[in-house]
Every structure is written in C-alpha cells, then in structure tokens.
Amino acid sequence: MEKKETLAKANHSFRFAGLIVSAIKKFSRSAVSVEGQEMLRENPTLFVVNHFTRFETGLLLHILYKHNGQMAHSLADSNLFQGKFGEYLQSVGAYPLNMPERNEKMISELMKGSYNWVIFPEGSMIKNKKVMHDGHLQSHLEDRIIAPHTGASVLALKTFLLKEQYKRAIADNNETLINYFQDTYHLFGPADLAPLDLCIVPVNITYYPLRPGKNLLSTAVQLWFKDLSPKLEEELLVEGKLLLKESDISISFGDPIDIRHFTRPYRRLFSYLLPFLSSERKMNWMMKLMRHRLTNKFMCRIYSRLSINMDHIVATALRFVPMQGMPEKQFKQVIYLACLQIKKRNHRRVHRSMRGAIINLVAEGHDIAYSSIMALAIKEQIVLIKEGHLFVDQGHIQTPLPFHRMRLENTTSVLANEFEVMTWAVNIINKLLRTSPKKLLSQVSEAVIERDLSIYENERMRSYRKDETKSRDVGRPQFLAGSKNKAGIVLVHGLGASPGELLQLAQHLNQQGHSVYLVRLAGHGTHPSELQHASLQCWIESVQRGYAVLSHCCQCVYFIGFSAGALLTLLQCAKLEKVENFEKLSALIVINPALELKQKSTKLSPMINKWNHLLKGVSLEAGSLPYVKNETQYPDTNYEQIYFEALTCLIELQKLCRESLEQVKVPLLVIQAEDDPVVASDSAQIVIDHVASKHKRLEYLSFEDHVIVQDEGSVETFELIDQFIETLNDNKY
C-alpha cells in the first residue's frame, strides 16, 4: 500500500519568505542550532512553543520547512493583519488570532493532516520569563498572574475526539453527523482523514547571550520614526540585538505526546462507567478532566528542554548569595561545580558556555561567559565586587520591574526566572552555596580529577587500537597525594609523550612528601591519531586542570615542565602573574624548554597542515602527509608518529611563549642537556635572558639525550630539582 502524502507542500510565497529569512540569517551574526529533530514524526502535529520574541513564529516555521519541505500554519497578533501585509502573512501560513471560525480551520487541517500547526500556549510573550509561582506553573503577565492557557490542549483533544466521532458516524451511517462534519470541517469521507493520529511536540527556544542594547535595527527605526512607543522601543532594543549581534538561538524539540495514548485511560473510564452519556456531553466532560493535566504535561516538557547556559547558572546563584556577601573566588568554585553537576544530571547537550573553558573559574583564569554575565549584573547594580568580595542586592534581583521594561532593565533577573523551572538544578546551586569553604576546596579538586580522567577515557575510547594504544598506567593523568604542609607540584610532559614520561620524577617527589599531579596533554597518552584533534587551547586547559587540583588542596604550587611541557608551564605562569592577589604559584622548573628545535624543517608544519586540509576538503587525501615518524627512545610512553596538527600547535605555542616570557616573575630553574638532539641548546639561554624573575638559575648537564627525566639520565636532573626545592623551602628566595 502506498504511503499517503498528507502535508501540503510550501507555496511560492512561503519559499520566497524562506529566502528572505536565509538572507537575514546570513546578514545576522546569530547562530541557530536545532536539537531533537529525531522527535519529529510524520503524524499530524501540534507544536507548542514558549514565547519570548516576535520573530519566533517565522523562525520556527522555516526550521520546520527546512526539515521536511512542507509548510506549517501558525497564529499571530491580529493587529499585524492590515492590508497587503496581512494578505502576505496569510500566504506564508500565519493567521490572525481573531480569524472567524479559527478553531474549525485548525481542527480540520489537523484531522486531515494537511497542515501542522504552531501554537504559543502561554497566550502572549512572557517578557519576564516568570512562569513559576509558589512551586506551580503560573505566568506573571503585565497585570495578573495566570495558570497556563488550556487552549492548545482543548484543540488537540477536540481534534482527536472529533476524528474518532467522525469515524463512528461513517461506520453507523449517521447522515446528520456526517453532514455536520462536511459543513463544519470540510470532510467528505474517510479518505480525507490523516492515517496517523495527532501528536503534540513541545518546543523550547533559548537565547544566549541576552544583552539588550542599541543595534542597527533599533537605530534605523528611531531615525525614521521619532516618537516610538516605549513598548516598541523595548522590543527593538531586545530583539534587534538578538538578531543582529552574536547570539545563539537554540531550538529544542521534546518528546512527542501521543494523544491516543494519553486519552486511552479516560476513554475507557467513561466507556465503562458512563455509557449512557451522549457523545457531545462525554466529549465535553473528558476534555474538562484532561485539559489541565495535558497542559501541565507539555508545558513541563517545553521548559525542561531549556538550553542551559552560563547565564542561567550565575544569575540563579546570585539569588542565593548571603546578605554579608562571599569571596568571589568561592563563588566561582560554586559556579564551576554547578556546571559539572548539572551537565552530569542533565543527560542532554548543554550550551557551549558551560563546556571546556570553565576550568578558568578554578584555575585563576578568565572565563569569558562568566565575565560577561557578571558585567551585566554589575551594570544593572545587582552585584558589587569590592576587594575580591562579592555582594548582591537581593531586593533588586528579586523585585520585578514593570513587565515591558524587565528585559531591558533587569535582564539578570529575567535569566534567573527562566531557570526557576529547572528545580533540580536550582537545588544543586542552592546546596553548593550552603557548603563550607573547606569542603568546597576538596570538592573542586575531586571534580577536576574526575573530569580530567573522563576526558582521557573519552579520547582513549575514540581512537582505541589493540596493541597500539598506550596502556592506562602511562597514559592517564595521575594524582599522587602527599603532605598538605608541602608544596604541590604540577608535572607537564612533552610533545608526543604521556604522563608516564615523568612518572619516575613524580614518584621521586612524592616520596619526599609532595602532592604531585601528572598532567596529560589533550591528544596524548592514547593513540597517535588523537593528535589530529590537537589544539593549543586544549593543551592549556590540560595544564590548568593540573593547577586547579593542587591549588585547591595545597598551600603553594610549583610547576615542572619538560620540553613542550616547559613552554606550557612558562605560558601558564605568565598568565597567573596577571591575576590580582595571585599567591599560589611559588616556583617554576623547566627542563629542555622546546623554544627552538634543531630540526628547522618543523617550521614548515603549518604549511603542510594547510595542504593536508585542502586535500581533505576536495576528497584527495592520497597526496597528504598527515604525520612524521618519531624515533623515540621510550616507545612505551611516547608516540612513534607526530601529526602535523600537533607540530603546528607547537609552533603557535613557541610564539606565544616568547611573547610572554617577560611576565614570568617567580623563582625559576632552567635545566638544559648540552647536546640535546631535539632542542637547540640556546633555548634555555633565551628563557633566562627574557624572564623577569629576580631569582633564576640556568644549569647545563653533559647529556646527549633529550629525555633526561628517565632512567640513568634522571639522577643528576633530580638532584638539581631537589637542591632548588630545598632552597625554596629555606626561604632563600
């Protein structure tokens, strides 16, 4: 049997509007991402969507069109349907709320399956995003607080029940009822009905970042029209900024609700207990019984599809900051832990603002997403930071402003309101803010270690090759706990190696009582092919994780870096020197810093890497040169191939490191093998000459090997390190 095509194809006007939307998207700096397309079915569908901006209707219609090439219908503000513009809106699928026989048209099209419909069940734009009241779903509008509208539920239930009634009328040859359906819903027989049942698909639209302000659209309109109403001005400042500035618009389709399945218990109940009721009365009673439960069901699904971002976490946390304030460093620890715990519990993709770079929150770094929302809260006079202490004006963040000014003047509160529906996540944040500072420190260390191991296992699984992948003993990052009274030491290995390269040094230092963290640089310690995914930023974050672990469990921290790892420790040290009230990092030891390589052809790596990408782009990978062979003395810990992606990152690292040397001020020991076959011996001198450290030493060792941190070559290296640390302990620096 051939599949019946029910959904109408898009008309010329709709396709033309699609071209306009595509042009706007190209001109706009906004990015639209869609999640949950697998939830879309072939059934006649009623899409129920949260409502925050006016452009959502057109945007969603064209997202659906892009998915299946068919147009859906939607309702829009009746005031827009004036003259030619009103005619155009109808041609692209939008209809006025006050359209005569509106419900009959919607029910007819859903029964036939000729058009899907998009409905905003909140009834209007919820500009303050306040949809919770006393633990229940209730929308805070301009002049009242109301429960969610049940109109969408009634529409869905009525569509399904009327369709069943029409089938029975045909089976019973009830001409009166058949004529009624023909006149009211334009049904002319069972062939007009869609073969599949109606379903409801909840949809959430989330915006990031929400930063109202002047934009090209608002400026242009204000030039043309001098006397704009405050309401229109507000909408231009908010929505124009979302469209024309760098914004992420996340559209997420939720689990469909099958109306047949949902209504089954109620239909059985009425069939068994109230068989004497007329069809019309039975339908009315069932809808009264079901509509609130169905509404609550899909509204919860709409809000639970929220794309959680850094703005939500920070804005919500600010509401729980005590009146006496708290150290901002402690607040950042809460935000970091909240991000990790919420990601773990959410089982869905979270916004990019909560990924990767959040390690900066607990590694004395600069997290752009965190800084952005804090700048907004400070601008709105919700937050005051004084001498590293954070204070929150709870009256300001909790008290609602006028409905049409809320998005503009108290955006932070709007963001917190939007997140209120995620009660489980709000509870996580609240609990963390009530945790003692001492316990937070240990939780951060444990969380970072767990996160680091998780990243390692994901990479290892992605590229696993039997007999080729490095063993976990040498490949994974490791934490060796020591005395809390001694300095913690972060060890960073070289390019193409693994934590196992520095394991002997780690054990040596740990035996002396030091807590040691063996960093695993991203792409290392697994399979050489992982280096294809290498990026300098990921390497930096790997080092930051090591620093974060020890800075939260030790009084002070030393860095020891080998080869390329030496450059990363120098770079990290330079960044930490910029931090206000910087106090944890106390010393730095670099061994054979790879600032200059003897193999000058390495400088061609970026060009070769670009060539490889060019060939890959035109599917001609046969002529590419992805890696070079690495003749290593220690194949158990080091790769035997180095990919050009990684070599390109190394050259970028060398450049950044050179530019940052002048910012390094901590006591420094540089150890260099005189006849290093890999690193040019003058690299060590360049480091010594350019750092700003008052206390610095350069020690040359008579070795012909590059790896002087393992086996016989390690004895003299370890002795120099021990002497330097002893000098630090004696406070001679």
PDB file of N, CA and C in Angstrom, residues 250-312:
ATOM      1  N   SER A 250      18.865  28.598  20.337  1.00  0.00           N
ATOM      2  CA  SER A 250      18.798  27.135  20.452  1.00  0.00           C
ATOM      3  C   SER A 250      17.346  26.685  20.410  1.00  0.00           C
ATOM      4  N   ILE A 251      17.021  25.863  19.432  1.00  0.00           N
ATOM      5  CA  ILE A 251      15.667  25.314  19.294  1.00  0.00           C
ATOM      6  C   ILE A 251      15.726  23.831  19.623  1.00  0.00           C
ATOM      7  N   SER A 252      14.929  23.427  20.590  1.00  0.00           N
ATOM      8  CA  SER A 252      14.977  22.036  21.043  1.00  0.00           C
ATOM      9  C   SER A 252      13.581  21.417  21.015  1.00  0.00           C
ATOM     10  N   PHE A 253      13.434  20.329  20.222  1.00  0.00           N
ATOM     11  CA  PHE A 253      12.168  19.597  20.141  1.00  0.00           C
ATOM     12  C   PHE A 253      12.157  18.513  21.224  1.00  0.00           C
ATOM     13  N   GLY A 254      11.068  18.462  21.986  1.00  0.00           N
ATOM     14  CA  GLY A 254      10.958  17.496  23.078  1.00  0.00           C
ATOM     15  C   GLY A 254      10.216  16.231  22.688  1.00  0.00           C
ATOM     16  N   ASP A 255      10.062  15.336  23.663  1.00  0.00           N
ATOM     17  CA  ASP A 255       9.363  14.067  23.431  1.00  0.00           C
ATOM     18  C   ASP A 255       7.908  14.323  23.028  1.00  0.00           C
ATOM     19  N   PRO A 256       7.453  13.724  21.926  1.00  0.00           N
ATOM     20  CA  PRO A 256       6.062  13.915  21.495  1.00  0.00           C
ATOM     21  C   PRO A 256       5.081  13.284  22.483  1.00  0.00           C
ATOM     22  N   ILE A 257       3.909  13.858  22.552  1.00  0.00           N
ATOM     23  CA  ILE A 257       2.813  13.293  23.356  1.00  0.00           C
ATOM     24  C   ILE A 257       1.783  12.735  22.385  1.00  0.00           C
ATOM     25  N   ASP A 258       1.601  11.425  22.420  1.00  0.00           N
ATOM     26  CA  ASP A 258       0.625  10.762  21.553  1.00  0.00           C
ATOM     27  C   ASP A 258      -0.758  10.923  22.174  1.00  0.00           C
ATOM     28  N   ILE A 259      -1.658  11.611  21.477  1.00  0.00           N
ATOM     29  CA  ILE A 259      -2.969  11.925  22.055  1.00  0.00           C
ATOM     30  C   ILE A 259      -3.807  10.668  22.252  1.00  0.00           C
ATOM     31  N   ARG A 260      -3.704   9.710  21.354  1.00  0.00           N
ATOM     32  CA  ARG A 260      -4.452   8.461  21.543  1.00  0.00           C
ATOM     33  C   ARG A 260      -4.015   7.761  22.829  1.00  0.00           C
ATOM     34  N   HIS A 261      -2.725   7.669  23.001  1.00  0.00           N
ATOM     35  CA  HIS A 261      -2.192   7.024  24.206  1.00  0.00           C
ATOM     36  C   HIS A 261      -2.571   7.808  25.464  1.00  0.00           C
ATOM     37  N   PHE A 262      -2.489   9.122  25.386  1.00  0.00           N
ATOM     38  CA  PHE A 262      -2.791   9.956  26.554  1.00  0.00           C
ATOM     39  C   PHE A 262      -4.258   9.821  26.977  1.00  0.00           C
ATOM     40  N   THR A 263      -5.164   9.773  26.008  1.00  0.00           N
ATOM     41  CA  THR A 263      -6.602   9.775  26.321  1.00  0.00           C
ATOM     42  C   THR A 263      -7.156   8.391  26.643  1.00  0.00           C
ATOM     43  N   ARG A 264      -6.389   7.326  26.356  1.00  0.00           N
ATOM     44  CA  ARG A 264      -6.917   5.964  26.488  1.00  0.00           C
ATOM     45  C   ARG A 264      -7.540   5.681  27.863  1.00  0.00           C
ATOM     46  N   PRO A 265      -6.868   5.966  28.987  1.00  0.00           N
ATOM     47  CA  PRO A 265      -7.471   5.658  30.299  1.00  0.00           C
ATOM     48  C   PRO A 265      -8.793   6.380  30.525  1.00  0.00           C
ATOM     49  N   TYR A 266      -8.866   7.640  30.054  1.00  0.00           N
ATOM     50  CA  TYR A 266     -10.089   8.420  30.255  1.00  0.00           C
ATOM     51  C   TYR A 266     -11.227   7.874  29.381  1.00  0.00           C
ATOM     52  N   ARG A 267     -10.914   7.515  28.140  1.00  0.00           N
ATOM     53  CA  ARG A 267     -11.944   6.981  27.249  1.00  0.00           C
ATOM     54  C   ARG A 267     -12.493   5.667  27.789  1.00  0.00           C
ATOM     55  N   ARG A 268     -11.611   4.829  28.340  1.00  0.00           N
ATOM     56  CA  ARG A 268     -12.065   3.565  28.919  1.00  0.00           C
ATOM     57  C   ARG A 268     -12.937   3.809  30.139  1.00  0.00           C
ATOM     58  N   LEU A 269     -12.520   4.767  30.969  1.00  0.00           N
ATOM     59  CA  LEU A 269     -13.273   5.092  32.184  1.00  0.00           C
ATOM     60  C   LEU A 269     -14.691   5.524  31.833  1.00  0.00           C
ATOM     61  N   PHE A 270     -14.822   6.438  30.882  1.00  0.00           N
ATOM     62  CA  PHE A 270     -16.144   6.929  30.505  1.00  0.00           C
ATOM     63  C   PHE A 270     -16.958   5.851  29.804  1.00  0.00           C
ATOM     64  N   SER A 271     -16.277   4.995  29.048  1.00  0.00           N
ATOM     65  CA  SER A 271     -16.981   3.935  28.328  1.00  0.00           C
ATOM     66  C   SER A 271     -17.580   2.911  29.293  1.00  0.00           C
ATOM     67  N   TYR A 272     -16.831   2.582  30.371  1.00  0.00           N
ATOM     68  CA  TYR A 272     -17.295   1.569  31.328  1.00  0.00           C
ATOM     69  C   TYR A 272     -18.275   2.128  32.350  1.00  0.00           C
ATOM     70  N   LEU A 273     -17.975   3.325  32.845  1.00  0.00           N
ATOM     71  CA  LEU A 273     -18.759   3.852  33.971  1.00  0.00           C
ATOM     72  C   LEU A 273     -19.907   4.763  33.549  1.00  0.00           C
ATOM     73  N   LEU A 274     -19.768   5.429  32.390  1.00  0.00           N
ATOM     74  CA  LEU A 274     -20.800   6.389  31.977  1.00  0.00           C
ATOM     75  C   LEU A 274     -21.233   6.130  30.533  1.00  0.00           C
ATOM     76  N   PRO A 275     -21.680   4.907  30.235  1.00  0.00           N
ATOM     77  CA  PRO A 275     -22.038   4.582  28.847  1.00  0.00           C
ATOM     78  C   PRO A 275     -23.295   5.307  28.369  1.00  0.00           C
ATOM     79  N   PHE A 276     -24.099   5.803  29.306  1.00  0.00           N
ATOM     80  CA  PHE A 276     -25.384   6.421  28.963  1.00  0.00           C
ATOM     81  C   PHE A 276     -25.234   7.873  28.504  1.00  0.00           C
ATOM     82  N   LEU A 277     -24.050   8.478  28.687  1.00  0.00           N
ATOM     83  CA  LEU A 277     -23.865   9.875  28.308  1.00  0.00           C
ATOM     84  C   LEU A 277     -23.867  10.029  26.796  1.00  0.00           C
ATOM     85  N   SER A 278     -24.413  11.173  26.319  1.00  0.00           N
ATOM     86  CA  SER A 278     -24.377  11.455  24.887  1.00  0.00           C
ATOM     87  C   SER A 278     -22.936  11.711  24.463  1.00  0.00           C
ATOM     88  N   SER A 279     -22.660  11.539  23.188  1.00  0.00           N
ATOM     89  CA  SER A 279     -21.292  11.722  22.677  1.00  0.00           C
ATOM     90  C   SER A 279     -20.777  13.126  22.963  1.00  0.00           C
ATOM     91  N   GLU A 280     -21.644  14.125  22.776  1.00  0.00           N
ATOM     92  CA  GLU A 280     -21.218  15.509  22.976  1.00  0.00           C
ATOM     93  C   GLU A 280     -20.881  15.775  24.434  1.00  0.00           C
ATOM     94  N   ARG A 281     -21.748  15.304  25.352  1.00  0.00           N
ATOM     95  CA  ARG A 281     -21.505  15.533  26.780  1.00  0.00           C
ATOM     96  C   ARG A 281     -20.277  14.751  27.243  1.00  0.00           C
ATOM     97  N   LYS A 282     -20.136  13.528  26.744  1.00  0.00           N
ATOM     98  CA  LYS A 282     -18.975  12.711  27.111  1.00  0.00           C
ATOM     99  C   LYS A 282     -17.681  13.416  26.685  1.00  0.00           C
ATOM    100  N   MET A 283     -17.697  13.988  25.463  1.00  0.00           N
ATOM    101  CA  MET A 283     -16.519  14.697  24.969  1.00  0.00           C
ATOM    102  C   MET A 283     -16.214  15.914  25.838  1.00  0.00           C
ATOM    103  N   ASN A 284     -17.209  16.681  26.178  1.00  0.00           N
ATOM    104  CA  ASN A 284     -17.009  17.881  26.999  1.00  0.00           C
ATOM    105  C   ASN A 284     -16.471  17.528  28.381  1.00  0.00           C
ATOM    106  N   TRP A 285     -17.036  16.496  28.994  1.00  0.00           N
ATOM    107  CA  TRP A 285     -16.584  16.090  30.329  1.00  0.00           C
ATOM    108  C   TRP A 285     -15.143  15.569  30.286  1.00  0.00           C
ATOM    109  N   MET A 286     -14.841  14.794  29.257  1.00  0.00           N
ATOM    110  CA  MET A 286     -13.474  14.267  29.136  1.00  0.00           C
ATOM    111  C   MET A 286     -12.471  15.401  28.956  1.00  0.00           C
ATOM    112  N   MET A 287     -12.814  16.380  28.132  1.00  0.00           N
ATOM    113  CA  MET A 287     -11.897  17.494  27.894  1.00  0.00           C
ATOM    114  C   MET A 287     -11.689  18.313  29.165  1.00  0.00           C
ATOM    115  N   LYS A 288     -12.745  18.502  29.941  1.00  0.00           N
ATOM    116  CA  LYS A 288     -12.595  19.220  31.212  1.00  0.00           C
ATOM    117  C   LYS A 288     -11.674  18.470  32.159  1.00  0.00           C
ATOM    118  N   LEU A 289     -11.775  17.158  32.112  1.00  0.00           N
ATOM    119  CA  LEU A 289     -10.968  16.321  33.004  1.00  0.00           C
ATOM    120  C   LEU A 289      -9.507  16.252  32.550  1.00  0.00           C
ATOM    121  N   MET A 290      -9.296  16.276  31.252  1.00  0.00           N
ATOM    122  CA  MET A 290      -7.950  16.036  30.723  1.00  0.00           C
ATOM    123  C   MET A 290      -7.150  17.296  30.420  1.00  0.00           C
ATOM    124  N   ARG A 291      -7.798  18.408  30.159  1.00  0.00           N
ATOM    125  CA  ARG A 291      -7.090  19.547  29.568  1.00  0.00           C
ATOM    126  C   ARG A 291      -5.998  20.123  30.474  1.00  0.00           C
ATOM    127  N   HIS A 292      -6.264  20.192  31.776  1.00  0.00           N
ATOM    128  CA  HIS A 292      -5.257  20.763  32.681  1.00  0.00           C
ATOM    129  C   HIS A 292      -4.056  19.832  32.819  1.00  0.00           C
ATOM    130  N   ARG A 293      -4.324  18.545  32.901  1.00  0.00           N
ATOM    131  CA  ARG A 293      -3.216  17.588  33.021  1.00  0.00           C
ATOM    132  C   ARG A 293      -2.369  17.569  31.756  1.00  0.00           C
ATOM    133  N   LEU A 294      -3.025  17.608  30.599  1.00  0.00           N
ATOM    134  CA  LEU A 294      -2.295  17.620  29.337  1.00  0.00           C
ATOM    135  C   LEU A 294      -1.479  18.906  29.198  1.00  0.00           C
ATOM    136  N   THR A 295      -2.087  20.028  29.570  1.00  0.00           N
ATOM    137  CA  THR A 295      -1.372  21.309  29.505  1.00  0.00           C
ATOM    138  C   THR A 295      -0.134  21.280  30.386  1.00  0.00           C
ATOM    139  N   ASN A 296      -0.297  20.806  31.608  1.00  0.00           N
ATOM    140  CA  ASN A 296       0.830  20.749  32.537  1.00  0.00           C
ATOM    141  C   ASN A 296       1.928  19.831  32.003  1.00  0.00           C
ATOM    142  N   LYS A 297       1.501  18.753  31.354  1.00  0.00           N
ATOM    143  CA  LYS A 297       2.461  17.767  30.815  1.00  0.00           C
ATOM    144  C   LYS A 297       3.333  18.385  29.730  1.00  0.00           C
ATOM    145  N   PHE A 298       2.702  19.061  28.751  1.00  0.00           N
ATOM    146  CA  PHE A 298       3.534  19.588  27.669  1.00  0.00           C
ATOM    147  C   PHE A 298       4.253  20.877  28.068  1.00  0.00           C
ATOM    148  N   MET A 299       3.669  21.655  29.016  1.00  0.00           N
ATOM    149  CA  MET A 299       4.380  22.855  29.463  1.00  0.00           C
ATOM    150  C   MET A 299       5.666  22.472  30.210  1.00  0.00           C
ATOM    151  N   CYS A 300       5.591  21.427  31.026  1.00  0.00           N
ATOM    152  CA  CYS A 300       6.793  20.956  31.728  1.00  0.00           C
ATOM    153  C   CYS A 300       7.842  20.479  30.728  1.00  0.00           C
ATOM    154  N   ARG A 301       7.388  19.832  29.669  1.00  0.00           N
ATOM    155  CA  ARG A 301       8.332  19.357  28.653  1.00  0.00           C
ATOM    156  C   ARG A 301       8.932  20.517  27.862  1.00  0.00           C
ATOM    157  N   ILE A 302       8.157  21.550  27.632  1.00  0.00           N
ATOM    158  CA  ILE A 302       8.698  22.737  26.950  1.00  0.00           C
ATOM    159  C   ILE A 302       9.835  23.328  27.770  1.00  0.00           C
ATOM    160  N   TYR A 303       9.558  23.568  29.053  1.00  0.00           N
ATOM    161  CA  TYR A 303      10.542  24.258  29.890  1.00  0.00           C
ATOM    162  C   TYR A 303      11.744  23.374  30.209  1.00  0.00           C
ATOM    163  N   SER A 304      11.543  22.063  30.253  1.00  0.00           N
ATOM    164  CA  SER A 304      12.662  21.167  30.566  1.00  0.00           C
ATOM    165  C   SER A 304      13.627  21.031  29.394  1.00  0.00           C
ATOM    166  N   ARG A 305      13.225  21.503  28.201  1.00  0.00           N
ATOM    167  CA  ARG A 305      14.120  21.454  27.035  1.00  0.00           C
ATOM    168  C   ARG A 305      14.988  22.708  26.941  1.00  0.00           C
ATOM    169  N   LEU A 306      14.974  23.505  27.969  1.00  0.00           N
ATOM    170  CA  LEU A 306      15.806  24.706  28.026  1.00  0.00           C
ATOM    171  C   LEU A 306      17.271  24.365  27.734  1.00  0.00           C
ATOM    172  N   SER A 307      17.921  25.174  26.903  1.00  0.00           N
ATOM    173  CA  SER A 307      19.357  25.010  26.657  1.00  0.00           C
ATOM    174  C   SER A 307      20.097  25.732  27.783  1.00  0.00           C
ATOM    175  N   ILE A 308      20.577  24.966  28.750  1.00  0.00           N
ATOM    176  CA  ILE A 308      21.171  25.557  29.953  1.00  0.00           C
ATOM    177  C   ILE A 308      22.513  26.197  29.602  1.00  0.00           C
ATOM    178  N   ASN A 309      22.692  27.452  30.026  1.00  0.00           N
ATOM    179  CA  ASN A 309      23.932  28.163  29.737  1.00  0.00           C
ATOM    180  C   ASN A 309      24.486  28.834  30.990  1.00  0.00           C
ATOM    181  N   MET A 310      25.659  29.428  30.855  1.00  0.00           N
ATOM    182  CA  MET A 310      26.338  30.054  31.993  1.00  0.00           C
ATOM    183  C   MET A 310      25.503  31.171  32.614  1.00  0.00           C
ATOM    184  N   ASP A 311      24.771  31.914  31.787  1.00  0.00           N
ATOM    185  CA  ASP A 311      23.921  32.987  32.314  1.00  0.00           C
ATOM    186  C   ASP A 311      22.927  32.450  33.336  1.00  0.00           C
ATOM    187  N   HIS A 312      22.313  31.307  33.025  1.00  0.00           N
ATOM    188  CA  HIS A 312      21.330  30.711  33.943  1.00  0.00           C
ATOM    189  C   HIS A 312      21.971  30.358  35.284  1.00  0.00           C
TER     190      HIS A 312
END
